[in-house]
Amino acid sequence: MTMDVTLNVKRYNPDAAKPASYNQEYRIDLEDGSSLLDGLIKVREEMDGTLALRCSCRSAICGSCAMRVNGRAVLACNTKMKDVMPKDGSPVKVEPAGNMGVVKDLIVNFDVFWGKIKAVKPWLQPEGPVPQGEYLAPNEAMLHLAGVMGCIMCGACVSDCTVLEVDKNFLGPAALAKAYRFVGDPRDAHEKDRLKDLTKYGGMWDCTRCMQCVQVCPKGVDPMGRIMKMRDKALAAGYNNTYGARHALAFTDLVRHGGHLDELRLPIKTFGIFNVKEMLKLAPIGMRSQMVGKVPPLFPKPIPGIQNVRRIFEKVEAKR
Amino acid sequence: MKYAFYPGCVARGAAPELFASTIEVARRLGIELDYEPMRGASCTGAGVLQEKNQRLGDTLNARTFAMAEKAGLPLMVICSTCQGVMSQASKRFKDDPAYLAEINKDLAEEGLQYKGTVEPKHLLWAIIEDIGIDKLKAQVVKPLKGMKLAPFYGCYIVRPSAALGFAEHPEREDSLEQVIKAVGAEVVDFRGKTLCCGFPILTINQNNALKMVANHTLEAKGNGADAMVTPCPLCHLNLDGYQPAAAGLRKQPIDMPIIHLPQMLGMAMGIEPKALKLNKHLVSTKKLLSDLVLAP
Ligand code: SF4
Ligand code: SF4
Ligand code: SF4
Ligand code: SF4
Ligand code: FES
């Protein structure tokens, strides 16, 4: 069986007289089980040899075919065309990956991607005498890293990261996941330096926990989950004087104390009551809220049975 | 239909209009909200507690689930973040019964035990899956004809889809669009509808959060929206409360009202705007409401 597919491809030709992106539609016949990549290759081979795209392995290993389909990053080779054809019969929207500059059509520039990976020093930094053979680690100690090591550097997560979209300085999901791979390696002797570096602006605390990277990663790397683990490690290592760290600690404290979120105290505890600069930033919204009669209760009562919540805090925190 | 009702902190704190409008709308839809069994329930942890200690957050949520289970009622939430955090915890319990058994040990002292039967459900999903769009339509006395509404979901109610049951419930994917249409309004599509509003980094990197607010509200505006509708009170706090600052950043007015889901439903049900607390927003809803009155 074959199916009739319309692709709407976002194109860009740097050699045009006035380079600008435009959309082009292609209508093709495809075998039922075809992938998106099959479709694009068919277009290139049979209809339009100028369509530029990157691919190699065709089996989700090399990481070269990440692009956006209907607004979401995927690997073209492991995406079934059937699964991305809109029910209403509208065309399949194909665009280059986001957050990286377009070179031509569906090909993007990975310089920024590699720059960020490099910035986290993605190599083992052991200390002490060099062993005869390899640096060994017990199997169990490495298991939690297996998932991160599955990263194929495709850039799908980077394409859809919402923070990168507004701030190019952010290290982003792939690099932070890679950082975790070494922070969590028992053979690495620089866990603390790494964590300290990663608490700076652009590092782990700048992630907004939007889960885009978790959703789009074709390899189950769970970059955001790794970022959260690093936050936990950074707090445990005593790097808790950033707004992000203080926010997490303040939030935890308030829930322990009252069982619920205390919206008035959270920012105060995060910034510190004497932090005039940040307090003033909050002031306009505070005043406006008061004008429309919308202020969180000044002294919210703890929830009934709060002692049970506090006991759970003690018990579970003691297990760590 | 009766639910154990978990309003979440924000609906009882900084977004009381969500609480008020939910009560009004539920009554008309024949939804009975029982708050009693949830009296002692804590915050879900909002993903923040989880970044410090995931097991701690999971224990608190198992405790909340156990309370609903004990009452023999399905659990309703009205916050995208509550939904997401609870769904993720619920998935971990389902995937790993041994983990749940461990967690139950810490609940035993309080006489609670979670057997694993609770499916937390947002009002938005409940309307589509339990109540039925037809029943909602039957309550619409003042269709929002001509009103152009842009849906804004909030990350936690759309990602990660594996935890949110999207495979078994494909209707969840465009749930907001469905209810917007059901009340007679027009859906304004825009890229930002499933993106992050920036709330979690408000106190960490406010500039980035404001850029997100500006991007989403201006994109919706550019596509012709009269207002944005959200099932997440945290998105509301950010998109509404920080919109003036975002407008300042971009040096242009935005004036995009951010409406809670039940407020939209309530308007179409002919409920007084005051009862829906539509006057309690930072970005005024006056123009939106006057357009509605003038509509034929
Ligand atoms: S969760 Fe963090 S790293 Fe992942 S896409 Fe969102 S902001 Fe980027
Ligand atoms: S983390 Fe996943 S999405 Fe990101 S580069 Fe690696 S494999 Fe690709
Ligand atoms: S997630 Fe949000 S609304 Fe839900 S309980 Fe916690 S702070 Fe409250
Ligand atoms: S959109 Fe905003 S408030 Fe809503 S879930 Fe995401 S971060 Fe939270
Ligand atoms: S072609 Fe290699 S990952 Fe898609």
XYZ file of C-alpha atoms and ligand atoms in Angstrom:
652
model
C 0.000 0.000 0.000
C 1.118 3.534 -0.661
C -0.033 6.837 0.754
C -0.322 10.312 -0.620
C 1.740 12.777 1.431
C 2.167 16.522 1.207
C 5.267 17.988 2.792
C 5.594 21.677 3.502
C 9.319 22.304 3.817
C 10.899 25.463 5.142
C 13.754 26.299 2.811
C 16.666 28.692 2.811
C 19.326 29.198 0.194
C 22.352 31.215 1.336
C 23.482 31.682 -2.274
C 20.297 33.383 -3.428
C 20.535 37.027 -4.453
C 18.547 37.998 -1.339
C 18.660 35.016 1.053
C 15.354 34.592 2.894
C 13.481 31.547 4.099
C 10.379 30.420 2.254
C 8.081 27.413 2.266
C 7.768 24.889 -0.504
C 5.236 22.086 -0.870
C 5.978 18.664 -2.289
C 3.398 15.987 -2.973
C 4.698 12.426 -3.006
C 3.563 8.823 -2.981
C 5.147 6.762 -0.213
C 5.061 3.193 1.018
C 2.902 2.892 4.135
C 5.686 2.194 6.591
C 8.016 4.927 5.301
C 9.859 7.286 7.581
C 9.924 11.022 7.290
C 13.503 10.707 6.083
C 12.412 8.300 3.324
C 9.994 10.970 2.168
C 12.585 13.733 2.138
C 15.120 11.579 0.325
C 12.496 10.708 -2.252
C 11.807 14.385 -2.791
C 15.499 15.083 -3.212
C 16.087 12.170 -5.576
C 12.987 12.387 -7.713
C 11.657 15.926 -7.540
C 14.107 18.528 -6.351
C 17.833 17.867 -6.172
C 18.426 21.238 -4.520
C 16.776 20.232 -1.229
C 19.539 20.073 1.375
C 19.387 17.813 4.403
C 21.768 15.823 6.558
C 21.558 12.107 7.183
C 23.773 9.093 7.336
C 22.904 5.982 9.334
C 19.118 6.012 8.782
C 18.762 4.083 11.994
C 18.855 6.647 14.812
C 22.536 6.182 15.591
C 24.571 8.903 13.910
C 22.493 11.845 15.150
C 22.600 13.843 11.931
C 18.943 14.067 10.909
C 17.323 16.082 13.727
C 14.777 18.585 12.450
C 11.429 20.021 13.449
C 8.234 18.386 12.332
C 4.937 20.116 13.048
C 6.869 22.325 15.436
C 8.645 19.595 17.418
C 12.171 18.244 17.120
C 12.535 14.625 15.940
C 15.015 12.403 14.179
C 13.681 12.164 10.633
C 14.880 8.588 10.304
C 13.007 7.163 13.289
C 9.803 9.101 12.733
C 7.074 7.278 10.838
C 5.469 9.520 8.251
C 2.069 8.136 9.246
C 2.504 9.374 12.809
C 3.116 12.973 11.796
C 0.468 13.374 9.095
C -2.162 15.737 10.538
C -5.615 14.185 10.799
C -7.225 17.088 8.986
C -5.195 16.316 5.870
C -3.043 19.434 6.081
C 0.601 19.127 5.000
C 3.368 17.808 7.228
C 5.353 20.859 8.315
C 9.109 20.295 8.103
C 11.583 22.886 9.405
C 15.249 22.936 10.352
C 16.132 22.368 14.019
C 15.708 25.494 16.168
C 18.170 27.498 18.249
C 21.004 26.920 15.779
C 21.691 28.991 12.694
C 20.488 27.604 9.374
C 23.189 26.794 6.849
C 20.903 25.671 4.073
C 17.331 24.300 4.064
C 17.237 21.640 6.791
C 20.925 21.831 7.664
C 21.867 23.800 10.756
C 25.181 24.978 12.120
C 26.368 22.840 15.045
C 29.242 25.133 16.116
C 27.239 26.457 19.052
C 26.236 22.936 20.053
C 29.832 21.683 20.136
C 31.027 24.849 21.832
C 28.691 24.197 24.736
C 29.655 20.540 24.965
C 33.309 21.546 25.055
C 32.624 24.123 27.756
C 31.700 21.408 30.270
C 35.068 19.647 29.806
C 33.637 16.377 28.555
C 36.573 14.211 29.488
C 37.535 12.263 32.570
C 39.740 14.122 35.043
C 41.056 11.459 37.413
C 43.705 12.047 40.044
C 46.383 9.940 41.696
C 48.748 7.404 40.186
C 48.009 6.293 36.646
C 46.845 2.672 36.693
C 48.498 -0.046 34.620
C 45.479 -0.570 32.402
C 42.268 1.430 32.386
C 40.692 3.493 35.126
C 38.216 0.987 36.509
C 34.883 1.599 38.192
C 32.438 -0.888 39.649
C 29.582 -1.688 37.339
C 26.863 -0.576 39.761
C 28.457 2.844 40.109
C 28.203 3.380 36.372
C 24.672 2.105 35.785
C 22.983 5.466 36.366
C 25.169 6.918 33.625
C 24.207 4.413 30.951
C 21.232 6.527 29.919
C 23.315 9.704 29.485
C 25.969 7.865 27.552
C 23.246 6.952 25.067
C 23.274 10.561 23.832
C 23.931 10.653 20.079
C 24.549 14.428 19.970
C 21.679 14.995 17.595
C 20.727 18.375 19.028
C 16.982 17.697 19.159
C 16.887 18.841 22.781
C 18.887 21.965 21.992
C 16.535 22.722 19.110
C 13.504 22.860 21.394
C 14.960 24.180 24.656
C 12.817 27.134 25.726
C 15.564 28.862 27.658
C 18.035 28.751 24.776
C 15.375 30.462 22.732
C 15.635 33.559 24.913
C 19.214 33.281 26.178
C 22.087 32.031 24.041
C 24.352 31.994 27.092
C 22.547 28.957 28.574
C 24.587 25.757 28.352
C 21.476 23.888 27.310
C 20.238 20.331 27.817
C 22.797 18.290 25.838
C 25.838 19.931 27.427
C 24.353 19.796 30.913
C 23.496 16.121 30.469
C 27.070 15.576 29.347
C 28.292 17.473 32.418
C 26.296 15.114 34.599
C 27.951 12.185 32.907
C 31.266 13.321 34.441
C 29.924 14.795 37.666
C 28.395 11.392 38.359
C 31.435 9.349 37.314
C 33.116 7.833 40.397
C 36.524 8.000 38.678
C 36.394 11.747 38.165
C 38.174 13.738 40.838
C 36.742 17.135 39.967
C 33.090 16.745 40.894
C 33.178 19.794 43.171
C 34.905 22.122 40.698
C 32.529 21.013 38.027
C 29.493 21.612 40.224
C 30.806 24.995 41.256
C 31.262 26.028 37.628
C 27.847 24.744 36.715
C 26.107 26.891 39.328
C 27.172 30.048 37.478
C 24.894 32.067 35.195
C 24.041 29.941 32.177
C 24.387 26.697 34.111
C 22.076 24.309 35.926
C 19.919 26.896 37.689
C 18.914 28.616 34.470
C 16.883 25.633 33.282
C 13.167 26.389 33.554
C 12.089 22.748 33.952
C 9.894 22.897 30.859
C 10.618 19.252 29.949
C 10.941 19.935 26.225
C 14.265 18.112 26.227
C 12.774 15.127 28.048
C 9.948 14.969 25.548
C 11.954 15.245 22.343
C 15.115 13.265 23.141
C 15.031 10.182 20.912
C 17.358 8.276 23.235
C 15.750 8.692 26.624
C 18.690 10.693 27.953
C 16.370 12.770 30.175
C 18.547 15.887 30.234
C 16.263 17.742 32.630
C 16.309 14.834 35.062
C 20.112 15.021 35.048
C 20.014 18.758 35.632
C 17.770 18.175 38.650
C 20.203 15.571 39.986
C 23.043 18.053 39.637
C 21.041 20.675 41.514
C 20.616 18.178 44.307
C 24.358 17.423 44.268
C 25.268 21.108 44.176
C 23.092 21.817 47.202
C 24.590 18.852 49.022
C 28.096 20.107 48.179
C 27.251 23.429 49.782
C 26.873 25.575 46.661
C 23.677 27.114 47.880
C 24.154 30.817 47.562
C 22.613 31.335 44.151
C 19.024 32.496 43.702
C 18.155 29.115 42.243
C 19.587 27.204 45.172
C 18.005 29.543 47.671
C 14.677 29.248 45.883
C 14.750 25.447 46.136
C 15.782 25.563 49.779
C 13.256 28.240 50.690
C 10.463 26.381 48.945
C 11.357 23.179 50.757
C 11.463 24.975 54.096
C 8.101 26.592 53.601
C 6.388 23.341 52.646
C 7.967 21.647 55.632
C 6.746 24.409 57.854
C 3.218 24.937 56.569
C 2.482 22.080 54.210
C 1.819 24.494 51.396
C 3.481 27.186 49.367
C 3.687 30.578 51.042
C 3.811 32.925 48.079
C 4.648 35.957 50.122
C 7.616 34.445 51.886
C 9.084 32.499 48.979
C 10.639 35.475 47.165
C 11.641 37.101 50.436
C 13.453 33.985 51.540
C 14.964 33.505 48.083
C 16.386 36.996 47.760
C 16.907 37.762 51.431
C 14.870 40.564 52.988
C 17.836 42.938 52.847
C 18.400 42.427 49.149
C 17.049 45.830 48.224
C 17.642 45.532 44.504
C 15.585 42.361 44.035
C 12.966 43.402 46.580
C 12.369 46.571 44.585
C 11.901 44.514 41.438
C 9.108 42.694 43.248
C 7.591 45.891 44.593
C 5.599 46.949 41.500
C 3.791 43.650 41.250
C 3.180 43.668 44.995
C 1.569 47.078 44.825
C -0.460 46.280 41.775
C -1.698 43.091 43.375
C -2.812 45.055 46.370
C -4.698 47.486 44.176
C -6.862 44.727 42.726
C -7.267 43.184 46.163
C -5.082 40.200 45.531
C -2.587 39.526 48.245
C -1.676 36.117 49.515
C -2.551 35.722 53.191
C 0.064 37.272 55.450
C 0.204 34.464 57.952
C -1.203 31.381 56.281
C -2.102 28.700 58.779
C -0.298 25.381 58.451
C -2.482 22.613 57.040
C -4.275 20.332 59.514
C -2.044 17.462 60.532
C 1.118 19.377 59.613
C 3.068 17.259 62.099
C 2.630 14.335 59.682
C 4.185 16.329 56.840
C 7.061 17.419 59.051
C 7.631 13.837 60.143
C 7.788 12.703 56.501
C 10.353 15.422 55.836
C 12.507 14.189 58.691
C 12.215 10.549 57.802
C 12.826 10.878 54.077
C 15.600 13.450 54.399
C 17.347 11.189 56.911
C 17.496 8.402 54.324
C 19.903 10.301 52.090
C -20.201 13.294 39.546
C -18.284 13.602 42.811
C -14.558 14.236 43.189
C -12.098 14.612 46.006
C -11.066 18.200 45.334
C -7.430 19.262 45.535
C -7.346 22.988 44.731
C -3.578 23.422 45.199
C -1.886 26.273 46.999
C -2.087 28.911 44.321
C -5.867 28.791 43.891
C -6.151 29.417 47.617
C -3.360 31.964 47.694
C -2.393 34.323 44.928
C -5.083 33.271 42.427
C -8.317 33.192 44.466
C -10.280 33.941 41.292
C -9.460 30.447 40.065
C -10.962 28.924 43.196
C -14.091 31.066 43.050
C -14.767 30.475 39.370
C -14.171 26.734 39.698
C -16.826 26.476 42.414
C -19.350 28.419 40.290
C -18.738 26.421 37.145
C -18.643 23.027 38.861
C -22.062 23.618 40.349
C -23.573 24.193 36.916
C -21.861 21.164 35.429
C -23.180 18.928 38.196
C -19.692 18.342 39.552
C -19.627 17.817 43.288
C -16.344 18.966 44.782
C -15.575 17.367 48.118
C -12.766 19.213 49.861
C -13.193 17.393 53.194
C -11.003 14.336 52.475
C -8.213 16.618 51.183
C -8.075 18.962 54.148
C -4.725 17.723 55.352
C -3.152 17.354 51.902
C 0.131 19.167 51.335
C 1.597 20.914 48.303
C 2.614 18.598 45.454
C 6.115 20.041 45.638
C 5.573 21.782 42.288
C 8.701 20.164 40.861
C 10.825 22.377 43.128
C 10.835 20.077 46.110
C 11.569 17.294 43.639
C 14.751 18.973 42.459
C 16.012 18.782 46.000
C 14.649 15.361 46.921
C 12.366 13.503 44.554
C 11.462 10.804 47.035
C 10.259 13.418 49.475
C 7.915 14.870 46.877
C 6.711 11.416 45.914
C 5.945 10.552 49.538
C 3.861 13.686 49.964
C 1.930 12.915 46.788
C 1.382 9.279 47.777
C -0.039 10.679 51.014
C -2.457 12.895 49.070
C -3.455 10.009 46.804
C -4.063 7.801 49.840
C -6.463 10.389 51.241
C -8.527 10.430 48.036
C -8.393 6.659 47.820
C -9.610 6.328 51.379
C -12.585 8.522 50.536
C -13.267 6.321 47.518
C -13.335 9.325 45.207
C -11.559 10.269 41.980
C -9.101 13.133 42.480
C -9.604 16.477 40.785
C -6.993 19.208 40.394
C -7.241 22.638 38.772
C -3.589 23.407 38.110
C -1.415 22.167 35.236
C 1.551 21.975 37.564
C -0.308 19.918 40.179
C -1.478 17.636 37.364
C 1.990 17.119 35.964
C 3.784 16.646 39.252
C 1.133 14.207 40.455
C 1.040 12.307 37.151
C 4.808 11.875 37.205
C 4.703 10.561 40.768
C 1.808 8.284 39.865
C 3.767 6.871 36.938
C 6.746 6.077 39.154
C 4.438 4.223 41.559
C 2.904 2.236 38.704
C 6.251 1.392 37.142
C 7.844 0.374 40.419
C 5.578 -1.274 43.028
C 8.554 -1.950 45.290
C 9.238 1.803 45.433
C 5.627 2.448 46.393
C 5.820 -0.206 49.090
C 8.864 1.567 50.548
C 7.067 4.877 50.456
C 4.015 3.387 52.134
C 6.182 2.527 55.132
C 6.608 6.229 55.771
C 2.864 6.790 55.570
C 1.935 3.977 57.937
C 2.425 6.013 61.098
C -0.393 8.290 59.997
C -2.624 5.297 59.282
C -2.438 5.872 55.532
C -1.595 3.475 52.760
C -1.716 4.079 49.026
C -2.815 1.109 46.944
C -2.215 2.744 43.604
C -5.733 3.329 42.272
C -5.895 7.120 41.971
C -5.720 8.958 38.624
C -5.351 12.668 39.300
C -7.446 14.554 36.785
C -7.542 18.208 35.842
C -10.945 19.876 35.533
C -10.094 20.346 31.847
C -9.741 16.621 31.261
C -12.693 15.783 33.526
C -14.981 17.951 31.407
C -14.023 16.106 28.263
C -13.719 12.593 29.649
C -16.193 12.382 32.537
C -18.754 15.143 32.066
C -18.854 15.352 28.296
C -18.569 18.283 25.920
C -22.295 18.021 25.196
C -23.185 18.603 28.793
C -20.909 21.632 28.784
C -22.562 22.949 25.619
C -25.972 22.514 27.247
C -24.890 24.958 29.981
C -23.772 27.632 27.542
C -26.359 30.412 27.594
C -24.109 33.163 26.337
C -21.884 31.758 23.609
C -18.635 33.698 23.356
C -19.281 34.430 19.710
C -16.619 36.477 18.025
C -14.245 36.173 20.961
C -10.797 35.068 19.825
C -9.061 32.985 22.454
C -5.505 31.666 22.427
C -4.973 28.475 24.463
C -1.983 28.366 26.804
C -1.486 24.944 28.361
C 1.488 25.139 30.697
C 4.336 22.634 30.375
C 3.231 20.198 33.022
C -0.079 19.283 31.418
C 1.532 18.419 28.068
C 4.976 17.028 28.948
C 6.304 14.441 29.333
C 3.383 12.930 27.467
C 4.314 9.410 28.600
C 3.392 10.311 32.196
C 0.202 12.101 31.209
C -1.582 9.222 29.527
C -1.717 10.851 26.083
C -1.456 7.453 24.383
C -4.611 6.133 26.084
C -6.302 9.541 25.957
C -5.419 11.202 22.644
C -8.225 13.704 23.259
C -6.048 15.332 25.927
C -3.736 16.742 23.293
C -6.156 19.426 22.114
C -8.407 19.560 25.166
C -8.230 23.345 25.547
C -9.104 23.916 21.917
C -12.109 21.614 22.336
C -13.558 23.549 25.249
C -12.836 26.918 23.640
C -14.872 25.808 20.645
C -17.582 24.324 22.858
C -18.281 27.718 24.448
C -18.608 29.304 21.025
C -15.316 31.181 20.913
C -12.759 31.088 18.142
C -9.417 29.321 18.689
C -6.324 31.375 17.943
C -3.443 29.016 17.274
C 0.110 30.082 18.042
C 3.465 28.404 18.509
C 3.834 29.368 22.161
C 0.724 27.536 23.320
C 2.622 24.546 24.707
C 5.858 26.349 25.579
C 7.048 27.431 28.998
C 5.808 30.696 30.469
C 9.015 31.093 32.458
C 7.489 30.938 35.928
C 10.083 28.595 37.476
C 12.949 30.978 36.734
C 11.175 34.168 37.829
C 13.301 34.503 40.946
C 16.390 33.009 39.297
C 16.681 34.780 35.970
C 13.860 37.253 35.763
C 15.021 38.681 32.477
C 14.622 35.346 30.713
C 11.216 34.799 32.310
C 10.057 38.228 31.127
C 11.252 37.527 27.599
C 9.113 34.396 27.571
C 6.081 36.318 28.826
C 6.627 38.945 26.137
C 7.125 36.386 23.368
C 3.968 34.421 24.136
C 1.610 37.300 24.806
C 2.815 39.270 21.794
C 2.622 36.258 19.525
C -0.960 35.584 20.612
C -1.749 39.257 20.126
C -0.143 39.268 16.706
C -2.339 36.350 15.722
C -5.402 38.338 16.697
C -6.236 36.955 20.160
C -8.540 38.963 22.440
C -7.341 36.967 25.456
C -5.390 33.884 26.449
C -6.947 30.977 28.368
C -4.956 28.778 30.715
C -5.592 25.752 32.946
C -2.551 26.686 35.062
C -2.728 29.329 37.822
C 1.058 29.638 37.829
C 1.055 30.509 34.137
C -1.638 33.022 34.989
C 0.429 34.576 37.773
C 3.348 34.981 35.450
C 1.628 35.971 32.199
C -0.767 38.341 33.951
C 1.345 39.636 36.812
C 4.552 40.180 34.919
C 3.013 41.389 31.679
C 3.522 45.075 32.530
C 7.215 44.402 33.164
C 7.429 42.363 29.954
C 5.790 45.230 28.057
C 8.371 47.552 29.570
C 11.149 45.282 28.394
C 9.822 45.351 24.842
C 8.859 49.007 25.073
C 5.385 48.368 23.709
C 1.969 47.859 25.267
C 0.657 44.294 25.398
C -2.675 44.374 27.285
C -3.461 40.705 26.830
C -5.989 39.461 29.410
C -5.088 36.039 30.826
C -8.232 34.107 31.688
C -8.442 31.017 33.877
C -10.210 28.074 32.218
C -13.246 28.154 34.554
C -13.584 31.910 34.078
C -14.004 31.344 30.366
C -16.566 28.609 30.992
C -18.343 30.830 33.502
C -18.636 33.736 31.080
C -20.315 31.451 28.573
C -22.620 30.138 31.291
C -23.764 33.687 31.897
C -22.231 33.931 35.368
C -21.640 37.471 36.643
C -18.065 38.603 35.876
C -17.758 39.710 39.509
C -18.596 36.215 40.745
C -15.843 34.926 38.472
C -13.566 37.613 39.921
C -12.661 38.819 36.453
C -11.996 42.164 38.105
C -9.133 40.674 40.095
C -6.611 40.526 37.277
C -3.660 42.815 36.850
C -4.223 43.083 33.108
C -7.732 44.468 32.838
C -10.493 42.293 31.387
C -12.841 45.268 30.961
C -12.546 45.534 27.225
C -13.004 41.805 26.791
C -16.193 41.886 28.851
C -17.610 44.968 27.162
C -17.025 43.406 23.746
C -19.004 40.438 24.976
C -21.929 42.554 26.120
C -22.017 44.385 22.797
C -21.907 41.148 20.805
C -25.218 40.424 19.112
S 13.972 21.409 30.825
Fe 15.618 22.883 30.954
S 17.189 22.147 29.597
Fe 15.350 21.016 29.142
S 14.480 22.102 27.442
Fe 13.558 22.960 29.296
S 14.833 24.654 29.902
Fe 15.961 23.478 28.363
S 20.315 14.434 24.885
Fe 18.998 13.354 23.460
S 18.172 14.954 22.180
Fe 19.893 15.823 23.226
S 21.585 15.568 21.847
Fe 21.594 13.811 23.186
S 20.378 12.285 22.127
Fe 19.969 14.202 21.115
S 1.947 22.587 42.473
Fe 1.434 24.628 42.704
S -0.643 24.841 42.930
Fe -0.029 22.755 42.982
S 0.054 22.449 45.124
Fe 2.019 22.984 44.731
S 2.321 25.103 44.577
Fe 0.306 24.564 44.819
S 3.960 27.205 31.609
Fe 4.750 28.198 33.260
S 3.625 27.955 35.126
Fe 2.904 26.817 33.570
S 3.716 24.811 33.861
Fe 5.208 25.796 32.532
S 6.394 26.948 33.757
Fe 4.741 26.231 34.948
S 20.168 9.388 9.912
Fe 21.459 8.885 11.600
S 20.207 9.460 13.264
Fe 18.867 9.783 11.606
